[in-house]
Coordinates of C-alpha atoms in Angstrom, one line a residue:
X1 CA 27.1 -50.2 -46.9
X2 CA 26.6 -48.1 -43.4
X3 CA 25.5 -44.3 -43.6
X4 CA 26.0 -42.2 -41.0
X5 CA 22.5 -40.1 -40.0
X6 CA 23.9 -36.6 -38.8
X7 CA 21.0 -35.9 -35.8
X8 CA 20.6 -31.9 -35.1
X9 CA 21.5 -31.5 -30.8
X10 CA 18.4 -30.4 -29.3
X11 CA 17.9 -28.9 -25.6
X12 CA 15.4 -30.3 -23.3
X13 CA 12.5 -28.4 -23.2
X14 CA 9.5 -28.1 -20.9
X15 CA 6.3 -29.4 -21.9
X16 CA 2.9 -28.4 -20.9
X17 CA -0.3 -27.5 -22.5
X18 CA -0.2 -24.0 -24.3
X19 CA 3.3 -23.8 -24.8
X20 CA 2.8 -23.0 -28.3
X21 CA 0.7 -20.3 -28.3
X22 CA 1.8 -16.8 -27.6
X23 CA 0.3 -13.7 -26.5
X24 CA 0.2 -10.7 -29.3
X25 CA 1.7 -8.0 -27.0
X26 CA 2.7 -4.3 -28.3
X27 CA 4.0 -1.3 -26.6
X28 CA 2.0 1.5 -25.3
X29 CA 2.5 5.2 -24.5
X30 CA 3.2 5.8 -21.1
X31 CA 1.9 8.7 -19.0
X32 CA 3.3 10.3 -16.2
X33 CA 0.9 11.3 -13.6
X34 CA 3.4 12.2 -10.8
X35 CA 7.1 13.2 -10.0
X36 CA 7.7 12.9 -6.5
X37 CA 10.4 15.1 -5.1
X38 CA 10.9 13.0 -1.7
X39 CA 12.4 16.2 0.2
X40 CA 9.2 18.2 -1.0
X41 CA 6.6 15.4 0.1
X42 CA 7.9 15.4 3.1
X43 CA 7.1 19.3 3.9
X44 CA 3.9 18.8 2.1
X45 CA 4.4 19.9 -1.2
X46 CA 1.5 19.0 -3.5
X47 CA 2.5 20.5 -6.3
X48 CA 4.0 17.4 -7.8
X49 CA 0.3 16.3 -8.3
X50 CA -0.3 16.2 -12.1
X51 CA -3.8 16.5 -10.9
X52 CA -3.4 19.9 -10.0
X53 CA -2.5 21.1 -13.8
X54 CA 1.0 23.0 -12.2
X55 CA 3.6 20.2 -13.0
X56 CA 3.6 19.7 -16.5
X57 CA 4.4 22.7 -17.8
X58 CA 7.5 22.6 -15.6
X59 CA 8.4 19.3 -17.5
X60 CA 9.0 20.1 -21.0
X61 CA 10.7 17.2 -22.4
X62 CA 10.8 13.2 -21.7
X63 CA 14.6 13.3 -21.1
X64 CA 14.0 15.9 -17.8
X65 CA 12.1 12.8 -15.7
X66 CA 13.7 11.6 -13.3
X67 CA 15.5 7.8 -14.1
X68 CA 13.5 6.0 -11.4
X69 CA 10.3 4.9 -12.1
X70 CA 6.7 3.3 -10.5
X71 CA 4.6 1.8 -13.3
X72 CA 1.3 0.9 -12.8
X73 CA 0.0 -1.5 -15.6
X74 CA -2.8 -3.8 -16.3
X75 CA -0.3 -6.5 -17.4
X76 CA 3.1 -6.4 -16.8
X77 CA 4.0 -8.3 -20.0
X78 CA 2.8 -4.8 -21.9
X79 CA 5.1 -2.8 -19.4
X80 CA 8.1 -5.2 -20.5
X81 CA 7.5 -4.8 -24.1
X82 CA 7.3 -1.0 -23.9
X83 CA 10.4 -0.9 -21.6
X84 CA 12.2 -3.3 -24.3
X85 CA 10.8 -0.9 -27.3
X86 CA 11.4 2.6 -25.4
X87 CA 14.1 4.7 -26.9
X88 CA 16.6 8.0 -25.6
X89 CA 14.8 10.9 -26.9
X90 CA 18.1 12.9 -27.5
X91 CA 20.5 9.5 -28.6
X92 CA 17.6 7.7 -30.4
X93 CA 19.1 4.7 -28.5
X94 CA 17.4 1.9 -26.4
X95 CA 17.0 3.2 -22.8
X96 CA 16.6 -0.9 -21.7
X97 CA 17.3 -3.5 -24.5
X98 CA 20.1 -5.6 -23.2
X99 CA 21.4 -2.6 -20.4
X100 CA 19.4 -4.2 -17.6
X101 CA 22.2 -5.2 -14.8
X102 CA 20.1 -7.0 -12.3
X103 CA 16.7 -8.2 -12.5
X104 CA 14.7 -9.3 -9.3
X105 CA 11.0 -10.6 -9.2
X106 CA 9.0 -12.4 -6.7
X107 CA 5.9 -13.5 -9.1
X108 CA 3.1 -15.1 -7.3
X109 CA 3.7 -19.1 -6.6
X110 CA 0.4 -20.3 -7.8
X111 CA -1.3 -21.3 -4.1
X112 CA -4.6 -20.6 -5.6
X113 CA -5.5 -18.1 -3.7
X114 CA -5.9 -14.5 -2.9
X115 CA -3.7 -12.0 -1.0
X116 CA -5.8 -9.2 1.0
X117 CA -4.3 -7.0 2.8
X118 CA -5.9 -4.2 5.1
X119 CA -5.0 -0.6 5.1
X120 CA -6.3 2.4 6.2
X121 CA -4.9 6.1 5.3
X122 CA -5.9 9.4 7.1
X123 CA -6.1 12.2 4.7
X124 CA -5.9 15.5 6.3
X125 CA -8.6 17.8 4.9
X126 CA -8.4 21.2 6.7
X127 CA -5.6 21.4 9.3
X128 CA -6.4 24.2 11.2
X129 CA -9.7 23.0 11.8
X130 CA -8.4 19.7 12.5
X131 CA -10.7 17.9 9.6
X132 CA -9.7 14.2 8.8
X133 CA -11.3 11.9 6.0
X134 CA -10.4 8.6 6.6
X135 CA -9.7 6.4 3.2
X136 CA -10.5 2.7 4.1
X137 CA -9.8 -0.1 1.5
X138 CA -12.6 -1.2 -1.0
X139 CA -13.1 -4.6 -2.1
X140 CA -11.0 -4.1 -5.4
X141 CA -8.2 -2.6 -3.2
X142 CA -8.2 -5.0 -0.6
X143 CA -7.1 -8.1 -3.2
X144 CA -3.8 -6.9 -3.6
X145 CA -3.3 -9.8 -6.5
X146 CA -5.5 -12.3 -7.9
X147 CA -3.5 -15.8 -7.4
X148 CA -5.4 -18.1 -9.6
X149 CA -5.1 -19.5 -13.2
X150 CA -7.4 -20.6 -15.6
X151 CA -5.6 -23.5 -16.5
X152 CA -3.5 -24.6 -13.6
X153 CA 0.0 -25.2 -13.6
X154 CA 0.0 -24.9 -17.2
X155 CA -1.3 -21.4 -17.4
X156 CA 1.3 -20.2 -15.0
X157 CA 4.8 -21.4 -16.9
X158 CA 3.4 -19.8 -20.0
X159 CA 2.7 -16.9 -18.0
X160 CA 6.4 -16.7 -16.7
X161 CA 7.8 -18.1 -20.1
X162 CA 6.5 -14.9 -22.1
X163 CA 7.6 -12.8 -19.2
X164 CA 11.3 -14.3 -18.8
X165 CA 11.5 -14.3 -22.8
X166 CA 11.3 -10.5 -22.5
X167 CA 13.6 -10.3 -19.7
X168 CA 16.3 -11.5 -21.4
X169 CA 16.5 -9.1 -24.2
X170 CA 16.3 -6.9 -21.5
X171 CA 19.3 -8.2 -19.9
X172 CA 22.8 -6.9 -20.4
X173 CA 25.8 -9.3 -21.2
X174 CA 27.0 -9.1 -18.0
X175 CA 23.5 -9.2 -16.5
X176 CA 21.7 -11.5 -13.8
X177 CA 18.6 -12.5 -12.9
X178 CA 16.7 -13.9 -9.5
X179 CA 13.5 -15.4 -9.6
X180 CA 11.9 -16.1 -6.1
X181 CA 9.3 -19.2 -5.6
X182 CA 8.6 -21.6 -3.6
X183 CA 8.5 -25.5 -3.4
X184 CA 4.7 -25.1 -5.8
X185 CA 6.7 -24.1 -8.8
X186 CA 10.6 -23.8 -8.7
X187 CA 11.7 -27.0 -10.6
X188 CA 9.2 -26.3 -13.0
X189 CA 10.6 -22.8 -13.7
X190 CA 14.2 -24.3 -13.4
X191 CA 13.9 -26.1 -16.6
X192 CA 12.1 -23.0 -18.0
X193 CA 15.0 -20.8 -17.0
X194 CA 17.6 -23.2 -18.5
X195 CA 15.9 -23.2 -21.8
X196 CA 15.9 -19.2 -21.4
X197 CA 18.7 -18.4 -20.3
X198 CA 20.7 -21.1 -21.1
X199 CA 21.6 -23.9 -18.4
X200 CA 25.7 -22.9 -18.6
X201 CA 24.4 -19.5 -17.2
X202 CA 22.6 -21.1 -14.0
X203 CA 24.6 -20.3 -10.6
X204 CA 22.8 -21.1 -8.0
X205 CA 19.5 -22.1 -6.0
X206 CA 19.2 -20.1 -3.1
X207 CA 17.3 -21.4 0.0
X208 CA 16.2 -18.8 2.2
X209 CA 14.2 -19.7 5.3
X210 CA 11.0 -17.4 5.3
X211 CA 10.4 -18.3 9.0
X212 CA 11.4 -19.0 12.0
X213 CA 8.2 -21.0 12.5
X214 CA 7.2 -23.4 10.1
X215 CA 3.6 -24.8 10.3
X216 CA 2.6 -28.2 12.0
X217 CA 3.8 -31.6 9.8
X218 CA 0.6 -32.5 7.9
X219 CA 1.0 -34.0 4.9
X220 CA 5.0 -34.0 4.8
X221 CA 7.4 -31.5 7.2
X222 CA 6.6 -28.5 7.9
X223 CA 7.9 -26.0 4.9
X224 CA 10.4 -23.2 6.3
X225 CA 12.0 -22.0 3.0
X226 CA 11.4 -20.0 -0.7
X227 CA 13.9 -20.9 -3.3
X228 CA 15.8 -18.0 -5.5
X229 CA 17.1 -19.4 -8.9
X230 CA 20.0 -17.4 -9.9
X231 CA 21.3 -16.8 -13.5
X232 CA 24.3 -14.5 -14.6
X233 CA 25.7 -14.0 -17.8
X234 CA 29.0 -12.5 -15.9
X235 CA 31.9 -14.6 -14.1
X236 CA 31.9 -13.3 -11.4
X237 CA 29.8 -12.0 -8.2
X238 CA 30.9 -9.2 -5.8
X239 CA 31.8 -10.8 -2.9
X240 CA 29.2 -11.0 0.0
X241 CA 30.4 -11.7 3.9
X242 CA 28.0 -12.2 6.9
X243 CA 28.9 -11.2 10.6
X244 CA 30.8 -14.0 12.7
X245 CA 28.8 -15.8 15.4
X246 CA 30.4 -17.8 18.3
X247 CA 30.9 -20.7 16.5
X248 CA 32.6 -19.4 13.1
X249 CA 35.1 -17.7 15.3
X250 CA 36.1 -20.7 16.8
X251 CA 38.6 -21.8 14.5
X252 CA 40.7 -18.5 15.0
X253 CA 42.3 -20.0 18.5
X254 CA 46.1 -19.2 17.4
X255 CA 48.0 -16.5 18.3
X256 CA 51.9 -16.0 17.5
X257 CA 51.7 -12.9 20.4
X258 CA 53.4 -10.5 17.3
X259 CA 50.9 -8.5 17.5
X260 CA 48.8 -9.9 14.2
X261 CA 46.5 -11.3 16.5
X262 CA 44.2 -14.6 16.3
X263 CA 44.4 -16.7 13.2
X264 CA 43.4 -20.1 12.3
X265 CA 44.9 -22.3 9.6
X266 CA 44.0 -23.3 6.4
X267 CA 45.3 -26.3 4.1
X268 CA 47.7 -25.8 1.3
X269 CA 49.2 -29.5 1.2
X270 CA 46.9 -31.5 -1.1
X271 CA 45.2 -34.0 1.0
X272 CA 43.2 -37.3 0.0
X273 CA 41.6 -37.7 -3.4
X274 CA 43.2 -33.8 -3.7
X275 CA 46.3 -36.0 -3.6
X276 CA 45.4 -37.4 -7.2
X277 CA 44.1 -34.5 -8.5
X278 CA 46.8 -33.7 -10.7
X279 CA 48.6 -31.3 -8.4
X280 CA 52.4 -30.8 -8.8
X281 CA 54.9 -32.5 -6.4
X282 CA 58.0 -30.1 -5.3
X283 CA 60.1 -29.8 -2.2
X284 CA 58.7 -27.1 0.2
X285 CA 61.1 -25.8 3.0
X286 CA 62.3 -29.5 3.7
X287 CA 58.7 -30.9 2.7
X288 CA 57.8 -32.8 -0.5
X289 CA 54.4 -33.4 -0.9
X290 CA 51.9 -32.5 -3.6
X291 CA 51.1 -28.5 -2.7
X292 CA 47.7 -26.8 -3.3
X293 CA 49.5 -23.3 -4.7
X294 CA 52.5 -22.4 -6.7
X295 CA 56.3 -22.2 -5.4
X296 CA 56.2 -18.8 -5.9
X297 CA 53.0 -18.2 -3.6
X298 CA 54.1 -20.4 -1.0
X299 CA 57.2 -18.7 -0.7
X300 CA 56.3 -15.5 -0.7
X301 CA 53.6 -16.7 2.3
X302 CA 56.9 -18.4 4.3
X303 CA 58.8 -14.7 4.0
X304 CA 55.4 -12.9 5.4
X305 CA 55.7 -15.5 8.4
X306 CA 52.1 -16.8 7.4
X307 CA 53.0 -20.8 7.1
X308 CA 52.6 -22.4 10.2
X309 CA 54.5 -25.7 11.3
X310 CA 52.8 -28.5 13.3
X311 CA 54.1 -30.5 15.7
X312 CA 54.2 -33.9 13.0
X313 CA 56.0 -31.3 10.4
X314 CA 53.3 -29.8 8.1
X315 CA 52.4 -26.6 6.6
X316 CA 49.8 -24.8 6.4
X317 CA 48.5 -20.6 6.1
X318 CA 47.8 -18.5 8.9
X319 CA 44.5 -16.9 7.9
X320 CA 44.4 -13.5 10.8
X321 CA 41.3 -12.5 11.8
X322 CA 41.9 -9.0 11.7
X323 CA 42.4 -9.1 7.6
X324 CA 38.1 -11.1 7.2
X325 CA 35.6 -9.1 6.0
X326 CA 33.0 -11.5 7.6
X327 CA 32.3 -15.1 7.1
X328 CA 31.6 -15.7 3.0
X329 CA 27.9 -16.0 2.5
X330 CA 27.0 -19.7 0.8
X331 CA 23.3 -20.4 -0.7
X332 CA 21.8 -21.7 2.0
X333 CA 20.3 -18.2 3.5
X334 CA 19.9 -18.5 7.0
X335 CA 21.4 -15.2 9.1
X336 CA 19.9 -12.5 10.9
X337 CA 21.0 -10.3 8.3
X338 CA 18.5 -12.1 6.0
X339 CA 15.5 -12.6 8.8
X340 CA 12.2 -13.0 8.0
X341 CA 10.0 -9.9 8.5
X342 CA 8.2 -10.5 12.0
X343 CA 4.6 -8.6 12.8
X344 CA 6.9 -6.2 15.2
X345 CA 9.5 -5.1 12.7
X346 CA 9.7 -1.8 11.4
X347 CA 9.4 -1.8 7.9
X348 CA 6.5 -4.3 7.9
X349 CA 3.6 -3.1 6.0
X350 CA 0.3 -4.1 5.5
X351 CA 1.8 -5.8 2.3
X352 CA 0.6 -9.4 2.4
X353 CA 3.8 -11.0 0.5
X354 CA 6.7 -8.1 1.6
X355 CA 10.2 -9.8 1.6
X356 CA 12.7 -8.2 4.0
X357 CA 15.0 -5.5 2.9
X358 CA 18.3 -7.4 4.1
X359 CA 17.5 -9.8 1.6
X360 CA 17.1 -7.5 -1.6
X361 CA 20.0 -5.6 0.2
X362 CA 22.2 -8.3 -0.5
X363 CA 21.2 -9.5 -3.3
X364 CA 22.0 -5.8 -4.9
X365 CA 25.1 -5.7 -3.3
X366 CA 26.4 -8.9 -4.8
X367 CA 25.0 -8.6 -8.2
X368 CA 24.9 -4.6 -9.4
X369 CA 27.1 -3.0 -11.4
X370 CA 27.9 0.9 -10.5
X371 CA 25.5 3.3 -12.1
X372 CA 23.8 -0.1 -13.5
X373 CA 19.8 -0.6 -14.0
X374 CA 17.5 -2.3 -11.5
X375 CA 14.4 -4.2 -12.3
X376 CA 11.7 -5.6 -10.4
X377 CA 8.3 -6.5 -13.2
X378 CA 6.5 -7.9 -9.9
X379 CA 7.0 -5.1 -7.4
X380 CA 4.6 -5.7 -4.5
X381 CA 5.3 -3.6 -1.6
X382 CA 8.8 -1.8 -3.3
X383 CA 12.0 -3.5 -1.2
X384 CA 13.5 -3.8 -4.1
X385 CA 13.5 -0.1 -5.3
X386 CA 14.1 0.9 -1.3
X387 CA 16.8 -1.4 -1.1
X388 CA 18.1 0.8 -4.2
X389 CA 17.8 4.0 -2.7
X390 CA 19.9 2.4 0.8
X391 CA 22.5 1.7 -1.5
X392 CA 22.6 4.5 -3.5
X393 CA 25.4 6.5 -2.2
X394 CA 27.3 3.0 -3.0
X395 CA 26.3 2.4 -6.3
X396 CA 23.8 5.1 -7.9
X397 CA 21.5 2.0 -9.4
X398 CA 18.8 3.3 -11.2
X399 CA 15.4 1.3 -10.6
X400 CA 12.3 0.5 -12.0
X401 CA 9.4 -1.3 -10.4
X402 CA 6.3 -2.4 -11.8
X403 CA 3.1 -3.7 -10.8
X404 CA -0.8 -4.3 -11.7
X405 CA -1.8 -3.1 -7.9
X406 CA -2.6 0.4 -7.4
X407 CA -2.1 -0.3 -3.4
X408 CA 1.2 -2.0 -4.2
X409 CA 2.6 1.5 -5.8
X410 CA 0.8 3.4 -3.1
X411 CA 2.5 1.2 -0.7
X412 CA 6.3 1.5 -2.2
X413 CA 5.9 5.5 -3.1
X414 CA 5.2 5.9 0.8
X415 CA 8.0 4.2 1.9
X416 CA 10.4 5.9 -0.5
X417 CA 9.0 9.1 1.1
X418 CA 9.3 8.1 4.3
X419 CA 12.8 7.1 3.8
X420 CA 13.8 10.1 3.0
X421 CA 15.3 12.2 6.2
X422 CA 15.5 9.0 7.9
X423 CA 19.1 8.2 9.9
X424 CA 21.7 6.1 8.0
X425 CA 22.8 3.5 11.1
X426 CA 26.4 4.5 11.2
X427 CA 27.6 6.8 13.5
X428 CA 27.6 10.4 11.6
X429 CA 27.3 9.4 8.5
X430 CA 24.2 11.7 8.2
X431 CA 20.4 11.1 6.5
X432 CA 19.4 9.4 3.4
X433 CA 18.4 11.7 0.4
X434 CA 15.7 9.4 -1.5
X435 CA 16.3 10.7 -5.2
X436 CA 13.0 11.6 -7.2
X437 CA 10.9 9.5 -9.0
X438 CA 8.3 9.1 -11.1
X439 CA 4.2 7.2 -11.1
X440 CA 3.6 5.9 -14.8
X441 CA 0.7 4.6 -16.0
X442 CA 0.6 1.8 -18.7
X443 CA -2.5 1.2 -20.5
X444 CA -4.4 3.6 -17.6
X445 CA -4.6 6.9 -20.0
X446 CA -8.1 8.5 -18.5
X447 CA -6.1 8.1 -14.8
X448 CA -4.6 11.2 -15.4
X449 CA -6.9 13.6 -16.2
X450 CA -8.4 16.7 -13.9
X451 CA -11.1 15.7 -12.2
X452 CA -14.4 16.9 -13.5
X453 CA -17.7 16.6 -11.4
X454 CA -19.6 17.9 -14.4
X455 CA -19.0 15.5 -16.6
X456 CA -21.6 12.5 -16.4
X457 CA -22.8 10.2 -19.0
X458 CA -24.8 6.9 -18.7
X459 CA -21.6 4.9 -19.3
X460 CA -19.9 6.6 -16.3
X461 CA -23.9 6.0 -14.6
X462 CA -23.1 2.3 -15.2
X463 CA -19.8 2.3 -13.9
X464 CA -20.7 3.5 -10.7
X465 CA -23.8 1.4 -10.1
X466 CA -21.5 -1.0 -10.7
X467 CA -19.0 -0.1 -8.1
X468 CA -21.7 0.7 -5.9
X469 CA -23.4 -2.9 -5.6
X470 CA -19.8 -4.4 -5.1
X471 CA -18.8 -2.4 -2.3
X472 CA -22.3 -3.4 -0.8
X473 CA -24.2 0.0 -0.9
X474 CA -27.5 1.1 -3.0
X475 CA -26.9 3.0 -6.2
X476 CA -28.9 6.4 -5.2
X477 CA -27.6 9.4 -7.7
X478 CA -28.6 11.9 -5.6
X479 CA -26.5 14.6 -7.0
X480 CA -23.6 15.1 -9.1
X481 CA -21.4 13.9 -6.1
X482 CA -23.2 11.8 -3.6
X483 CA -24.1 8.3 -5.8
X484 CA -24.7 5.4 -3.4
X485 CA -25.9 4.8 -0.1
X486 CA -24.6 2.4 2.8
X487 CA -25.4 2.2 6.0
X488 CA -26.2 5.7 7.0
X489 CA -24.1 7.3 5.0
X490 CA -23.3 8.7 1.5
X491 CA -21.2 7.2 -1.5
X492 CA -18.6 9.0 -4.4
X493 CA -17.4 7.1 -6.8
X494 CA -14.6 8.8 -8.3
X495 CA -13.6 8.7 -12.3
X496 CA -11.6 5.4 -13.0
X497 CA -8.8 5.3 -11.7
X498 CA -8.3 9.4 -11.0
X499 CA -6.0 10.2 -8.4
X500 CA -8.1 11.7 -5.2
X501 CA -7.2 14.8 -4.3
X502 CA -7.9 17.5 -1.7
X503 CA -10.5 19.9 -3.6
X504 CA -12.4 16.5 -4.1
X505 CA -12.6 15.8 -0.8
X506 CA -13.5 19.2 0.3
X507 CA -16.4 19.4 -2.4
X508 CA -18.1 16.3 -1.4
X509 CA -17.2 17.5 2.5
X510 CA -19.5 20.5 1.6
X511 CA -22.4 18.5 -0.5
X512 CA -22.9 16.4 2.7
X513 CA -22.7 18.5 5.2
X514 CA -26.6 20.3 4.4
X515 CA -27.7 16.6 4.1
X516 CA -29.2 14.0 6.6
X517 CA -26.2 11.6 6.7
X518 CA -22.9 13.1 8.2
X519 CA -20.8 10.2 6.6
X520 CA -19.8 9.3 3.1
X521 CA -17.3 6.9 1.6
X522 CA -15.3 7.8 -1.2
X523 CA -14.5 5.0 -3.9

């Protein structure tokens, strides 16, 4: 007698050491420390500075800030948690679970390595005297992430497992996601992604080429492209078009002289295995062949004088150049309107791992809803949330970008300042009005207190020595405000984390001035 065993369907999974164990995450208060009115930064306002004790009574409830949001976070798996926990004061409502309409990260590839980056910022003390400070970058600024992991390639897939896990609850029904990566990890965080999100939802790999000039052929050729895995839970994209070059406007060569213009032709007679396909046989205008559209459409083509008639007797659509948007935009990534940053371009910062804004810009435009929610867990230098604010006019996205670097906020909260007043590249179509936003901490709750030179204990004592050795100097309390020595000059070592403001600078500016050094570096 024969049984039949019912087996469960599984899905393939990935496997790899750790995969079972998960981190015990919860979310945290966040704190504002700074709402930055773009038009007012750029006349010098400071009184957006929670530092200075003037903004927050101004603010009176959690539903007056601004929708567009910098986080700084030890760990963006917290800042995920608490967006995914974080509730409408007034509705009660989630603000994020499953309302998230696009979601873009760049997370690092796991090279082994570390990013630096070198930056300098002038901070004007006294302008009528003409007093500058100079803020140079420490050692612990300077690494702008740590790209290493305990455990190899293990440690990193269970790093972006719990992340993406989160991401999806985040995600609307309609949403989408890009992850960006390189050849290190992609298939890897394929299979993860399929398991995630479901491999019916996968759309595309996108190849972009990075650069223009890939390194000499060592071990294999010479790597000119990042992959970006694309998910979406809709049907459908917005279309995207790129610019015509010589040789996609080669095919328009016809011209009926009736005033439509060029137009080049395009198949509607099934040809080949097409032929087999299925498609239905009728006779066409004195043609009987198997057609690629309906009676009805062809007809109403033939009326609009768009069939065109060979010399050996076939049809086929006049496609007029004058109607293309553009030239439809495949996943191979390759235009100028897509082109690697160069050292010479104008938006380049001193961002180690900064993508271009043409590429974010089209990735927006193909994938966000009007009025819909932007996400970006692994900021960096901010394209995604300028990208935002260039398209705002077009679809009022509000964005949130997160990120464990305090230089990569620094970096993205000057650009969106800098955009600001900046011409929009059509003809008349006047400046761009960067919207405010606001500097969150995560997990960072002493970051925005006043700053208190009084207050010293042997905890803070450690701390500083601390500091001190690592930035190479000698850990010489002196007074209240001069701590350290190096090379001729003095050393401050700020509260953690405290936002440095001018009154600091101009106390410590008066300390040293009565002492022998004329110098003194601020940490």
């Amino acid at each position: 007698m024969k049984k039949e065993i019912e087996i469960k369907k599984k899905k393939p999974i990935l496997a790899y050491d750790g995969m079972d164990k998960k981190t015990l995450v919860e979310a945290v208060p966040t704190q504002v420390v700074e709402i930055v009115y773009p038009s007012k930064a750029e006349k010098k306002d400071e009184d957006t500075l929670f530092a200075k004790g003037e903004l927050q009574s101004k603010i009176t409830k959690l539903a007056d800030f601004p929708k567009n949001r910098l986080i700084w976070t030890n760990d963006n798996l917290v800042a995920l948690k608490t967006l995914l926990d974080e509730k409408d004061p007034v509705s009660g409502e989630y603000k994020y679970r499953n309302k998230v309409d696009l979601i873009y990260i760049d997370p690092p590839f796991m090279v082994q390595d570390d990013f630096v980056t070198q930056n300098t910022i002038d901070i004007e003390v006294d302008e009528e005297e003409g007093v500058m400070s100079v803020k140079e970058p420490t050692i612990i600024e300077t690494i702008a992430y740590k790209d290493t992991w305990q455990n190899g390639l293990d440690s990193f897939l269970q790093m972006m497992r719990e992340r993406l896990e989160l991401m999806k609850e985040l995600l609307s029904p309609t949403g989408s996601i890009y992850v960006h990566l390189d050849w290190h990890t992609v298939h890897y965080v394929k299979v993860l992604m399929d398991e995630i999100f479901d491999y019916a939802n996968f759309s595309n790999t996108i190849v972009w080429r990075k650069t223009n000039s890939p390194k000499a052929q060592t071990g294999g050729f010479g790597n000119q492209q990042d992959q970006i895995l694309f998910y979406k839970f809709s049907k459908e994209i917005n279309p995207i078009f790129k610019e015509f070059n010589q040789k996609t406007l080669e095919p328009y060569r016809y011209n009926d002289n009736d005033g439509r213009g060029l137009f080049r032709l395009i198949e509607i007679e099934a040809q080949g295995t097409q032929r087999n396909a299925g498609r239905k046989t009728f006779e066409f205008h004195g043609v009987v062949a198997p057609w690629l559209y309906k009676k009805d459409t062809l007809e109403e083509w033939w009326n609009d004088n768009r069939i065109y008639k060979s010399s050996g007797g076939r049809y086929s659509k006049k496609q007029y150049l004058n109607e293309m948007e553009g030239v439809l935009v495949s996943d191979i990534w390759v235009d100028k309107e897509v082109s690697p940053l160069q050292g010479g371009s104008g938006e380049n910062t001193p961002y180690p791992t900064q993508k271009p804004i043409g590429l974010l810009d089209r990735i927006i435009t193909a994938s966000c809803l009007k009025d819909g929610i932007i996400l970006d867990a692994f900021m960096g230098s901010g394209t995604t949330c300028e990208a935002a604010e260039l398209l705002a006019e077009e679809f009022n996205c509000t964005w949130i970008g997160i990120d464990n670097s305090k230089f990569a906020i620094h970096t993205a909260r000057k650009r969106l300042i800098e955009l600001n007043g900046q011409l929009k590249p059509e003809k008349n179509a006047g400046v761009y009005k960067v919207r405010p936003f606001t500097i969150e901490n995560m997990g960072y709750y002493q970051r925005g207190a006043k700053w208190d030179v009084i207050q010293v204990s042997k905890q803070a004592d450690a701390y500083r020595q601390s500091i001190i050795e690592l930035f190479g100097g000698e850990y010489v309390p002196y007074s209240k405000l001069l701590h350290g020595k190096k090379r001729g000059g003095w050393i401050h070592v700020g509260p953690l984390s405290a936002p440095l403001v001018a009154e600091q600078v101009l106390a410590i500016a008066e300390e040293v001035k009565d002492t022998e050094f004329k110098k003194c570096y601020v940490l």
